Amino acid sequence: MTNLKKSSTDKSIAGVCGGIAEYYGISSLAVRLIFLLLPGANILIYLILVNTMSDSPPSL
């Protein structure tokens, strides 16, 4: 199993939701909707993930 990393291909802002979707094998749209519907600390969680998740290597 691979490590959780930001996506280099499926990203809207920083690739966090795309990376989570690739890791779990689900739609990135579903992950984005979950982040939007989380009550309260969704922005804080996203900012923490942006700063702690490593970047995936760029793909051609």
PDB file of C-alpha atoms in Angstrom:
ATOM      1  CA  MET A   1       0.000   0.000   0.000  1.00  0.00           C
ATOM      2  CA  THR A   2       1.224   3.475  -0.826  1.00  0.00           C
ATOM      3  CA  ASN A   3       1.536   6.411   1.520  1.00  0.00           C
ATOM      4  CA  LEU A   4      -1.068   9.143   1.652  1.00  0.00           C
ATOM      5  CA  LYS A   5       0.160  11.976  -0.586  1.00  0.00           C
ATOM      6  CA  LYS A   6      -1.292  15.026  -2.284  1.00  0.00           C
ATOM      7  CA  SER A   7      -2.350  14.338  -5.853  1.00  0.00           C
ATOM      8  CA  SER A   8      -0.326  15.890  -8.637  1.00  0.00           C
ATOM      9  CA  THR A   9      -3.015  15.285 -11.269  1.00  0.00           C
ATOM     10  CA  ASP A  10      -6.399  15.543  -9.497  1.00  0.00           C
ATOM     11  CA  LYS A  11      -6.311  18.846  -7.677  1.00  0.00           C
ATOM     12  CA  SER A  12      -8.495  21.895  -7.345  1.00  0.00           C
ATOM     13  CA  ILE A  13      -6.548  23.820  -4.714  1.00  0.00           C
ATOM     14  CA  ALA A  14      -3.668  21.817  -3.271  1.00  0.00           C
ATOM     15  CA  GLY A  15      -4.411  18.188  -4.184  1.00  0.00           C
ATOM     16  CA  VAL A  16      -5.455  17.076  -0.687  1.00  0.00           C
ATOM     17  CA  CYS A  17      -8.894  15.753  -1.627  1.00  0.00           C
ATOM     18  CA  GLY A  18      -7.531  14.148  -4.793  1.00  0.00           C
ATOM     19  CA  GLY A  19      -4.792  12.438  -2.791  1.00  0.00           C
ATOM     20  CA  ILE A  20      -7.267  11.114  -0.227  1.00  0.00           C
ATOM     21  CA  ALA A  21      -9.507   9.850  -3.053  1.00  0.00           C
ATOM     22  CA  GLU A  22      -6.593   8.078  -4.777  1.00  0.00           C
ATOM     23  CA  TYR A  23      -5.504   6.491  -1.487  1.00  0.00           C
ATOM     24  CA  TYR A  24      -8.954   5.069  -0.702  1.00  0.00           C
ATOM     25  CA  GLY A  25      -9.938   4.393  -4.325  1.00  0.00           C
ATOM     26  CA  ILE A  26     -13.031   6.594  -4.301  1.00  0.00           C
ATOM     27  CA  SER A  27     -14.243   9.600  -6.259  1.00  0.00           C
ATOM     28  CA  SER A  28     -12.512  12.891  -5.527  1.00  0.00           C
ATOM     29  CA  LEU A  29     -15.888  14.606  -5.870  1.00  0.00           C
ATOM     30  CA  ALA A  30     -17.174  12.536  -2.934  1.00  0.00           C
ATOM     31  CA  VAL A  31     -14.182  13.560  -0.791  1.00  0.00           C
ATOM     32  CA  ARG A  32     -14.709  17.215  -1.692  1.00  0.00           C
ATOM     33  CA  LEU A  33     -18.392  16.987  -0.770  1.00  0.00           C
ATOM     34  CA  ILE A  34     -17.504  15.387   2.566  1.00  0.00           C
ATOM     35  CA  PHE A  35     -15.120  18.283   3.301  1.00  0.00           C
ATOM     36  CA  LEU A  36     -17.832  20.791   2.411  1.00  0.00           C
ATOM     37  CA  LEU A  37     -20.436  19.081   4.575  1.00  0.00           C
ATOM     38  CA  LEU A  38     -18.235  18.593   7.648  1.00  0.00           C
ATOM     39  CA  PRO A  39     -19.556  20.818  10.397  1.00  0.00           C
ATOM     40  CA  GLY A  40     -17.187  23.261  12.032  1.00  0.00           C
ATOM     41  CA  ALA A  41     -13.519  22.515  11.584  1.00  0.00           C
ATOM     42  CA  ASN A  42     -13.359  21.635   7.879  1.00  0.00           C
ATOM     43  CA  ILE A  43     -11.098  24.575   6.974  1.00  0.00           C
ATOM     44  CA  LEU A  44      -8.782  23.850   9.893  1.00  0.00           C
ATOM     45  CA  ILE A  45      -8.546  20.146   8.980  1.00  0.00           C
ATOM     46  CA  TYR A  46      -7.840  21.028   5.341  1.00  0.00           C
ATOM     47  CA  LEU A  47      -5.090  23.491   6.294  1.00  0.00           C
ATOM     48  CA  ILE A  48      -3.460  20.906   8.555  1.00  0.00           C
ATOM     49  CA  LEU A  49      -3.553  18.320   5.757  1.00  0.00           C
ATOM     50  CA  VAL A  50      -2.120  20.780   3.216  1.00  0.00           C
ATOM     51  CA  ASN A  51       0.867  21.373   5.478  1.00  0.00           C
ATOM     52  CA  THR A  52       1.440  17.787   6.622  1.00  0.00           C
ATOM     53  CA  MET A  53       0.770  15.648   3.515  1.00  0.00           C
ATOM     54  CA  SER A  54       3.783  15.137   1.296  1.00  0.00           C
ATOM     55  CA  ASP A  55       3.701  15.962  -2.412  1.00  0.00           C
ATOM     56  CA  SER A  56       3.486  13.140  -4.907  1.00  0.00           C
ATOM     57  CA  PRO A  57       6.122  13.087  -7.614  1.00  0.00           C
ATOM     58  CA  PRO A  58       5.069  14.986 -10.735  1.00  0.00           C
ATOM     59  CA  SER A  59       3.739  12.854 -13.559  1.00  0.00           C
ATOM     60  CA  LEU A  60       4.030  13.424 -17.270  1.00  0.00           C
TER      61      LEU A  60
END
